[in-house]
Coordinates of C-alpha atoms and ligand atoms in Angstrom, one line a residue:
M1 CA -37.2 -22.4 -27.4
L2 CA -36.1 -21.0 -24.1
V3 CA -35.3 -17.7 -25.8
L4 CA -38.4 -17.5 -27.7
S5 CA -40.6 -18.1 -24.9
L6 CA -38.8 -15.4 -22.9
L7 CA -39.3 -12.9 -25.8
L8 CA -42.9 -13.7 -26.1
S9 CA -43.6 -13.2 -22.5
G10 CA -42.4 -9.7 -22.8
F11 CA -38.9 -10.0 -21.0
S12 CA -36.7 -7.2 -22.0
A13 CA -33.4 -7.7 -23.7
S14 CA -31.5 -7.0 -20.3
A15 CA -33.8 -9.5 -18.3
Y16 CA -32.9 -12.1 -21.2
A17 CA -29.2 -11.3 -20.7
A18 CA -29.4 -12.0 -17.0
V19 CA -30.9 -15.6 -17.6
V20 CA -28.1 -16.4 -19.7
V21 CA -26.0 -19.1 -17.9
R22 CA -22.7 -18.1 -16.9
Q23 CA -19.8 -20.0 -18.1
D24 CA -17.8 -22.1 -15.5
A25 CA -14.3 -21.5 -17.1
C26 CA -12.7 -19.6 -19.8
T27 CA -9.2 -19.5 -21.1
L28 CA -7.5 -16.6 -22.6
S29 CA -4.9 -16.3 -25.2
A30 CA -2.9 -13.5 -26.6
S31 CA -4.3 -12.0 -29.6
G32 CA -1.2 -10.2 -31.1
G33 CA -2.8 -6.8 -30.2
D34 CA -4.5 -5.1 -27.1
D35 CA -5.9 -8.1 -25.0
A36 CA -7.6 -5.9 -22.5
P37 CA -11.3 -6.2 -24.1
A38 CA -11.0 -10.2 -24.2
F39 CA -9.9 -10.0 -20.5
L40 CA -12.8 -7.8 -19.6
E41 CA -15.4 -9.8 -21.4
A42 CA -14.0 -13.1 -19.8
T43 CA -14.3 -11.9 -16.3
A44 CA -17.8 -10.7 -16.9
A45 CA -18.9 -14.0 -18.4
C46 CA -16.8 -16.7 -16.6
A47 CA -16.5 -17.8 -13.0
T48 CA -12.6 -18.8 -13.6
V49 CA -10.7 -16.9 -16.0
T50 CA -7.3 -18.9 -16.7
I51 CA -4.3 -17.1 -18.5
P52 CA -2.1 -20.2 -19.2
A53 CA 1.4 -20.4 -18.2
G54 CA 3.5 -19.4 -21.2
T55 CA 0.8 -16.6 -22.4
T56 CA 1.4 -13.0 -22.0
L57 CA -1.6 -10.8 -22.3
N58 CA -0.8 -7.3 -23.9
I59 CA -2.9 -4.8 -22.0
S60 CA -3.1 -1.5 -24.0
S61 CA -6.3 -0.1 -22.5
P62 CA -7.6 0.3 -19.1
L63 CA -8.9 -2.8 -17.2
G64 CA -12.2 -1.9 -15.4
M65 CA -13.0 -4.7 -13.4
T66 CA -15.2 -3.5 -10.5
G67 CA -18.5 -5.0 -9.3
L68 CA -17.6 -8.6 -10.0
N69 CA -19.2 -11.4 -7.9
G70 CA -17.5 -14.5 -7.4
V71 CA -14.7 -14.6 -10.1
T72 CA -11.3 -16.3 -9.8
I73 CA -8.6 -15.1 -12.1
N74 CA -6.1 -17.9 -12.5
L75 CA -2.9 -16.2 -13.7
Q76 CA -0.3 -18.6 -14.5
G77 CA 1.2 -16.6 -17.4
T78 CA 1.9 -12.8 -17.6
V79 CA -0.3 -9.8 -17.8
K80 CA 2.0 -7.0 -19.2
F81 CA 0.9 -3.4 -19.6
N82 CA 2.0 -1.5 -22.7
D83 CA 4.6 1.2 -21.7
D84 CA 3.0 4.1 -23.8
V85 CA 3.6 6.8 -21.3
A86 CA 1.4 9.4 -23.0
Y87 CA -1.5 7.0 -23.8
W88 CA -2.0 6.1 -20.0
S89 CA -1.6 9.6 -18.7
D90 CA -4.9 10.3 -20.5
N91 CA -6.7 7.1 -20.4
A92 CA -6.2 5.6 -17.0
F93 CA -8.5 5.5 -14.0
R94 CA -8.0 8.4 -12.0
Y95 CA -7.8 9.2 -8.1
D96 CA -8.3 12.5 -6.4
F97 CA -6.0 11.2 -3.7
Q98 CA -2.6 12.5 -4.6
D99 CA -3.6 12.8 -8.3
Q100 CA -3.0 9.1 -8.7
Y101 CA -4.1 6.9 -11.8
S102 CA -4.0 3.2 -12.4
F103 CA -4.0 0.6 -15.3
W104 CA -6.3 -1.9 -13.6
E105 CA -9.3 -1.5 -10.9
L106 CA -10.4 -4.7 -9.3
G107 CA -13.5 -4.8 -6.9
G108 CA -16.7 -6.7 -6.2
T109 CA -17.1 -9.5 -3.8
D110 CA -15.8 -12.8 -3.6
V111 CA -12.8 -12.1 -6.3
V112 CA -9.7 -14.1 -6.1
L113 CA -6.5 -13.2 -8.3
T114 CA -4.0 -16.1 -8.2
G115 CA -2.1 -18.7 -10.0
G116 CA 1.6 -18.3 -9.8
G117 CA 2.1 -15.9 -12.8
T118 CA 3.3 -12.3 -13.1
L119 CA 1.8 -8.7 -13.3
D120 CA 4.5 -6.8 -15.4
G121 CA 4.1 -3.1 -14.9
N122 CA 6.8 -2.8 -17.7
G123 CA 8.0 0.6 -16.0
Q124 CA 11.3 1.3 -17.5
A125 CA 9.9 3.9 -19.8
W126 CA 8.5 5.7 -16.8
Y127 CA 11.9 5.5 -15.0
D128 CA 13.6 6.8 -18.0
A129 CA 10.9 9.8 -18.6
F130 CA 10.7 10.9 -14.8
D131 CA 13.4 11.5 -12.7
E132 CA 13.8 10.7 -8.9
D133 CA 12.5 14.0 -7.7
S134 CA 9.4 14.1 -10.1
T135 CA 6.1 14.5 -8.6
T136 CA 4.3 13.7 -11.5
P137 CA 2.2 10.5 -10.9
R138 CA 2.8 7.5 -13.0
P139 CA 0.3 4.5 -13.2
I140 CA -0.3 2.1 -10.3
I141 CA -0.5 -1.5 -11.6
L142 CA -3.4 -2.7 -9.5
V143 CA -6.2 -0.7 -7.4
I144 CA -8.6 -2.6 -5.4
T145 CA -11.6 -0.3 -5.0
G146 CA -15.1 -1.1 -4.0
G147 CA -13.9 -4.4 -2.8
A148 CA -15.6 -6.3 -0.1
G149 CA -14.1 -10.0 -0.1
I150 CA -11.1 -9.8 -2.4
R151 CA -7.9 -12.1 -2.3
V152 CA -4.8 -11.7 -4.1
E153 CA -2.4 -14.4 -3.7
N154 CA 0.5 -16.4 -5.1
I155 CA 1.5 -13.9 -7.6
A156 CA 4.7 -11.8 -8.6
M157 CA 4.5 -8.1 -9.5
I158 CA 7.4 -6.6 -11.3
D159 CA 8.5 -3.1 -12.4
S160 CA 5.4 -0.9 -11.6
P161 CA 5.8 2.5 -13.1
E162 CA 4.7 3.9 -9.6
W163 CA 3.1 2.2 -6.6
F164 CA 2.3 -1.3 -7.1
N165 CA -0.9 -1.6 -5.3
L166 CA -3.6 0.6 -3.7
I167 CA -6.5 -0.4 -1.7
T168 CA -9.3 2.2 -1.5
D169 CA -12.7 2.4 -0.5
S170 CA -12.7 -1.5 0.3
S171 CA -13.1 -3.9 3.2
D172 CA -12.1 -7.4 3.9
V173 CA -9.1 -7.4 1.4
T174 CA -6.2 -9.9 1.7
F175 CA -2.8 -10.3 0.0
D176 CA -0.9 -13.2 0.6
N177 CA 2.3 -14.7 -0.7
L178 CA 3.2 -11.8 -3.3
T179 CA 6.8 -11.2 -4.7
I180 CA 7.2 -7.6 -5.5
T181 CA 10.4 -6.5 -7.4
A182 CA 11.0 -3.2 -8.9
S183 CA 14.4 -2.2 -10.8
E184 CA 17.0 -0.4 -8.9
N185 CA 16.4 2.6 -11.1
S186 CA 12.7 2.8 -10.0
H187 CA 11.2 5.6 -7.7
N188 CA 8.1 6.1 -5.8
T189 CA 7.3 2.3 -6.3
D190 CA 5.4 1.7 -2.8
G191 CA 4.4 -1.9 -2.2
W192 CA 1.0 -1.1 -0.8
N193 CA -1.0 1.9 0.1
V194 CA -4.1 1.3 2.2
Y195 CA -6.4 4.3 2.0
R196 CA -10.1 4.7 3.2
S197 CA -10.4 0.8 3.8
D198 CA -11.0 -1.5 6.6
T199 CA -10.0 -5.1 7.5
V200 CA -7.1 -5.3 5.1
S201 CA -4.3 -8.1 5.5
I202 CA -0.9 -8.2 3.7
L203 CA 0.9 -11.5 4.7
N204 CA 3.9 -13.5 3.8
S205 CA 5.4 -11.6 1.1
V206 CA 8.9 -10.5 -0.2
I207 CA 9.4 -7.0 -1.6
I208 CA 12.4 -5.2 -3.1
N209 CA 11.4 -1.8 -3.9
G210 CA 12.3 1.9 -3.8
D211 CA 9.7 3.5 -1.7
D212 CA 7.5 2.6 1.4
C213 CA 7.1 -1.3 1.7
V214 CA 3.5 -0.7 3.1
A215 CA 1.9 2.8 3.8
F216 CA -1.3 3.4 5.9
K217 CA -3.0 6.4 4.5
P218 CA -6.0 8.2 5.7
N219 CA -8.5 6.1 7.0
A220 CA -6.8 2.8 7.1
T221 CA -8.4 1.0 10.0
N222 CA -8.0 -2.6 11.2
V223 CA -5.1 -3.7 9.2
L224 CA -2.7 -6.4 9.6
V225 CA 0.8 -6.8 8.1
S226 CA 2.4 -10.0 8.9
N227 CA 5.7 -11.9 7.7
L228 CA 7.2 -9.3 5.2
D229 CA 10.7 -9.3 4.0
C230 CA 11.2 -5.7 2.7
T231 CA 14.5 -4.7 0.9
G232 CA 15.5 -1.3 -0.1
S233 CA 12.5 0.3 0.9
H234 CA 11.3 3.4 2.8
G235 CA 9.6 1.5 5.6
I236 CA 6.3 0.2 7.1
S237 CA 4.9 3.7 7.4
V238 CA 1.7 5.3 8.8
G239 CA 1.2 8.5 6.8
S240 CA 2.1 10.9 6.2
L241 CA -1.2 12.3 7.7
G242 CA -2.9 15.6 8.5
Q243 CA -1.4 17.4 5.3
Y244 CA -4.6 18.8 3.9
A245 CA -6.5 21.7 5.6
G246 CA -10.1 20.8 6.4
L247 CA -9.5 17.0 6.4
Y248 CA -9.6 14.7 9.3
D249 CA -7.2 11.7 8.8
I250 CA -7.8 8.4 11.0
V251 CA -5.4 5.5 11.1
E252 CA -6.4 3.2 14.0
N253 CA -5.9 -0.5 14.8
V254 CA -2.8 -1.5 12.8
T255 CA -0.5 -4.7 13.7
A256 CA 2.8 -5.0 11.9
I257 CA 4.4 -8.0 12.9
D258 CA 7.3 -10.3 11.9
I259 CA 9.1 -8.0 9.5
V260 CA 12.5 -8.0 8.2
M261 CA 13.7 -4.7 6.8
K262 CA 17.1 -4.5 4.8
D263 CA 19.1 -1.7 3.4
A264 CA 16.0 0.7 4.0
Q265 CA 15.6 4.3 4.9
N266 CA 13.0 3.7 7.7
G267 CA 11.9 0.7 9.6
A268 CA 8.8 1.4 11.6
R269 CA 7.6 4.7 11.1
I270 CA 4.6 7.3 11.7
K271 CA 4.8 10.7 10.1
A272 CA 2.4 13.3 10.4
W273 CA 2.2 17.3 9.4
A274 CA 2.3 20.2 11.7
G275 CA 1.9 23.9 10.3
S276 CA -0.4 26.8 10.1
D277 CA -2.3 25.6 7.1
V278 CA -2.6 21.7 7.6
G279 CA -5.2 19.2 8.5
S280 CA -6.0 17.1 11.4
G281 CA -6.4 13.7 12.6
I282 CA -5.7 10.6 14.9
V283 CA -3.1 7.7 14.7
R284 CA -4.3 5.5 17.4
N285 CA -3.3 1.9 18.6
I286 CA -0.4 1.1 16.3
T287 CA 1.7 -1.9 17.1
F288 CA 5.0 -2.8 15.4
T289 CA 6.3 -6.3 16.7
N290 CA 9.2 -8.3 15.8
F291 CA 10.9 -6.1 13.4
T292 CA 14.6 -7.1 12.4
M293 CA 16.5 -4.2 10.9
E294 CA 19.7 -4.7 8.7
N295 CA 21.3 -1.5 7.6
V296 CA 18.2 0.6 8.2
D297 CA 18.7 4.5 8.2
N298 CA 16.0 5.1 10.8
P299 CA 14.7 2.0 12.5
I300 CA 12.1 3.6 14.6
V301 CA 10.6 6.8 13.7
I302 CA 7.8 9.0 14.9
D303 CA 7.9 12.4 13.1
Q304 CA 5.0 14.7 14.2
C305 CA 6.6 17.6 12.5
Y306 CA 6.7 16.1 9.1
F307 CA 8.4 18.6 6.5
S308 CA 7.3 21.2 9.1
E309 CA 10.1 21.3 11.6
D310 CA 10.6 25.1 11.6
V311 CA 7.1 25.9 12.3
C312 CA 6.2 23.0 14.6
D313 CA 6.9 24.9 17.8
E314 CA 4.5 27.6 16.8
Y315 CA 1.9 25.4 15.0
P316 CA 2.0 21.9 16.5
S317 CA 0.5 19.0 14.6
N318 CA -3.4 18.5 14.8
T319 CA -2.8 15.0 14.1
Y320 CA -2.6 13.4 17.6
I321 CA -0.8 10.0 18.1
E322 CA -1.5 7.7 21.0
N323 CA -1.3 4.1 22.1
I324 CA 1.7 3.2 19.9
Y325 CA 3.8 -0.1 20.7
F326 CA 7.3 -0.8 19.3
N327 CA 7.8 -4.4 20.7
G328 CA 10.9 -6.6 19.9
V329 CA 13.0 -4.4 17.5
T330 CA 16.3 -5.7 17.0
G331 CA 19.4 -5.4 14.5
T332 CA 21.4 -2.6 13.4
A333 CA 21.0 0.9 11.9
S334 CA 23.2 2.2 9.0
G335 CA 24.3 5.1 11.1
S336 CA 24.5 6.1 14.9
T337 CA 20.7 7.2 15.2
V338 CA 18.7 4.3 15.9
A339 CA 15.3 5.7 17.1
S340 CA 13.8 9.0 16.8
L341 CA 10.7 9.6 18.5
M342 CA 10.0 13.4 17.6
C343 CA 6.4 14.8 18.5
S344 CA 5.0 18.2 18.6
P345 CA 4.8 20.3 21.5
D346 CA 1.5 20.5 23.8
N347 CA 1.0 16.7 24.6
R348 CA 0.2 15.6 21.0
C349 CA 1.7 12.2 21.5
S350 CA 0.5 9.9 24.2
N351 CA 1.2 6.6 25.3
I352 CA 4.0 5.8 23.4
N353 CA 5.6 2.3 24.3
V354 CA 9.0 0.5 23.6
N355 CA 9.8 -3.0 24.7
D356 CA 12.5 -5.0 24.2
V357 CA 14.6 -2.8 21.7
T358 CA 18.0 -3.9 21.1
L359 CA 19.5 -1.8 18.1
Q360 CA 23.0 -1.3 17.3
A361 CA 24.8 1.8 15.6
G362 CA 26.0 0.6 12.1
D363 CA 29.3 2.6 12.6
G364 CA 30.1 0.6 15.6
G365 CA 29.6 3.5 18.1
D366 CA 27.2 4.3 20.6
A367 CA 23.7 4.1 19.5
K368 CA 21.7 7.3 19.8
F369 CA 18.0 7.4 20.8
E370 CA 16.4 10.9 20.1
C371 CA 13.2 12.2 21.5
Q372 CA 11.4 15.4 22.0
N373 CA 7.9 16.4 23.3
V374 CA 7.2 12.8 24.3
V375 CA 7.1 10.7 27.4
V376 CA 8.2 7.0 26.6
A377 CA 7.0 4.2 28.5
G378 CA 8.0 0.3 28.4
N379 CA 10.9 -1.9 29.4
S380 CA 13.3 0.0 26.9
A381 CA 12.2 3.5 27.9
T382 CA 15.4 4.3 29.7
L383 CA 17.2 4.1 26.3
F384 CA 15.3 7.4 25.6
G385 CA 17.1 9.3 28.6
E386 CA 15.0 12.1 30.1
C387 CA 11.8 11.3 27.8
A388 CA 11.5 8.1 29.7
S389 CA 8.6 7.9 32.1
T390 CA 9.3 7.5 35.7
Ligands
NAG1 C1 0.1 -4.6 -27.9 O1 -1.0 -4.1 -28.6 C2 -1.0 -2.7 -28.8 C3 -2.3 -2.2 -29.7 O2 -2.7 -3.2 -30.7 C4 0.2 -2.5 -30.0 O3 0.2 -1.4 -30.4 C5 1.6 -3.1 -29.5 O4 2.4 -3.1 -30.3 C6 1.4 -4.4 -28.7 N1 2.7 -4.7 -27.9 C7 3.2 -5.8 -28.0 C8 4.4 -5.9 -27.1 O5 2.9 -6.9 -28.9
NAG2 C1 3.7 -18.7 -3.3 O1 3.5 -18.2 -4.6 C2 4.1 -19.0 -5.5 C3 4.0 -18.4 -7.0 O2 4.3 -17.0 -7.0 C4 4.1 -20.6 -5.5 O3 5.0 -21.2 -6.4 C5 4.3 -21.0 -3.9 O4 4.0 -22.3 -3.9 C6 3.5 -20.3 -3.1 N1 3.5 -20.6 -1.7 C7 2.7 -21.0 -1.0 C8 3.2 -21.3 0.6 O5 1.6 -21.0 -1.4
NAG3 C1 -11.8 9.7 7.4 O1 -13.1 9.5 8.1 C2 -13.4 10.9 8.8 C3 -14.4 10.5 9.8 O2 -15.5 9.7 9.4 C4 -14.0 11.7 7.7 O3 -14.4 13.0 8.2 C5 -12.9 12.0 6.6 O4 -13.5 12.9 5.6 C6 -12.5 10.7 6.2 N1 -11.3 11.0 5.4 C7 -11.3 10.5 4.0 C8 -10.0 10.9 3.1 O5 -12.1 9.8 3.6
NAG4 C1 -5.8 -2.6 18.7 O1 -5.7 -3.1 17.2 C2 -5.6 -4.5 17.3 C3 -5.5 -4.8 15.9 O2 -4.4 -4.3 15.4 C4 -7.0 -5.0 18.0 O3 -6.9 -6.4 18.0 C5 -7.0 -4.4 19.4 O4 -8.5 -5.0 19.7 C6 -7.1 -2.9 19.3 N1 -7.1 -2.6 20.7 C7 -7.9 -1.5 21.0 C8 -7.6 -1.2 22.6 O5 -8.6 -1.0 20.5
NAG5 C1 -10.4 -0.7 16.9 O1 -10.5 -1.9 17.6 C2 -11.4 -1.6 18.6 C3 -11.3 -3.1 19.6 O2 -11.6 -4.2 18.5 C4 -12.9 -1.4 18.4 O3 -13.5 -1.1 19.3 C5 -12.8 -0.1 17.3 O4 -14.1 0.2 16.9 C6 -11.8 -0.2 16.3 N1 -11.7 1.1 15.6 C7 -11.9 1.4 14.2 C8 -11.7 2.6 13.7 O5 -12.4 0.3 13.6
NAG6 C1 10.3 -12.6 14.0 O1 10.0 -12.6 12.7 C2 11.0 -13.7 12.1 C3 10.6 -13.4 10.6 O2 10.4 -12.0 10.2 C4 10.5 -15.0 12.3 O3 11.4 -15.8 11.7 C5 10.6 -15.2 13.7 O4 10.1 -16.5 14.1 C6 9.7 -14.3 14.6 N1 9.8 -14.4 16.0 C7 9.0 -14.7 16.9 C8 9.4 -14.7 18.1 O5 7.8 -14.9 16.4

């Protein structure tokens, strides 16, 4: 009766579709083939989509879930991505940023991904196909894009072919209580990259991976990273920034607090390019507080001559670094250098502060604090010898 009266009064098919009552809850089951179409349909039609414990969805085509509004994905089981390397290189979502691509785009407003289950990136085929030095991109498991009010919580992510998460062109995004694990032979498996996004929180998570634990890429602003346990990573890193000529990169208002870094290449790090044909930018108001280092190669790093040491004197970085705080950094390095604050000439770093830094050299010898072209302030400044402010 309802349908008939709508049609008679001249509603178009799309207007009719809009009045169909959305279902409250849907439950997915495995079909034996590609489950992506059913998963997509469910998120379009239902407010809560449950993948029950014991169910493994086979994702063999891209999951485009942008523009959702008020959807909870209750992932109790597993979402596992097909490991057809050639298929994904032609069929995934593409990004200009570092030529990246992904299996899954999630965006919209008021979207929650939760439930205690697992996202399995099934990355071994990529680890086998590309060696450690390969720069060929591989799929990212999850990209939050066009999100404004997104929560990802209480799930595990394993074996991403490349980065686990990218947050781009979004605001108000929270990750809470994730367990991220990449196999030892994985590479480039960053935990999170935050790019062109504002108000992002990454909280209470455990990460075992083979690249940055969290990286703040161009135009990451107002980001909080709190209570992370990172093992095997390349650190909590700002950048690299200022790499591409003509672009202006901003990273501002970042707090990283209560972080444990184990067996990592870096702890708290900021890296920016110098050189004749590079970009520019600003890194401002970055605070690293309460970092505990265990066997970390470079616990504290500013490198404003990133991959450009030879030309840095002639062409200093155009990415300025100011109002930086390293507060309460303790533990051990793997070698003798425990902190390295290396800036470009010409006052490109300003207001750099170190407080309550107690770092030991891993070899039992004297800890080395290196610096260049920087005036260091704070109650641990004297560790940096002639760079200390007077
Ligand atoms: C997943 O579905 C694809 C497409 O139907 C199929 O080729 C593949 O064998 C399935 N994978 C598994 C593990 O069932
Ligand atoms: C964190 O998530 C796991 C499932 O991955 C869950 O078992 C645990 O209860 C969650 N912890 C909190 C504090 O919510
Ligand atoms: C970052 O923001 C600046 C200033 O708004 C803009 O010029 C630049 O293009 C942005 N960069 C990216 C990668 O969006
Ligand atoms: C620095 O950033 C923090 C967030 O990380 C913010 O609370 C604070 O207001 C900022 N300070 C300034 C001076 O912008
Ligand atoms: C950084 O925080 C300060 C203080 O809250 C705020 O005024 C400023 O706009 C923030 N910067 C950005 C880029 O959001
Ligand atoms: C420092 O961080 C560790 C965990 O990373 C936490 O257990 C400890 O309570 C924090 N210390 C302070 C003073 O907040």
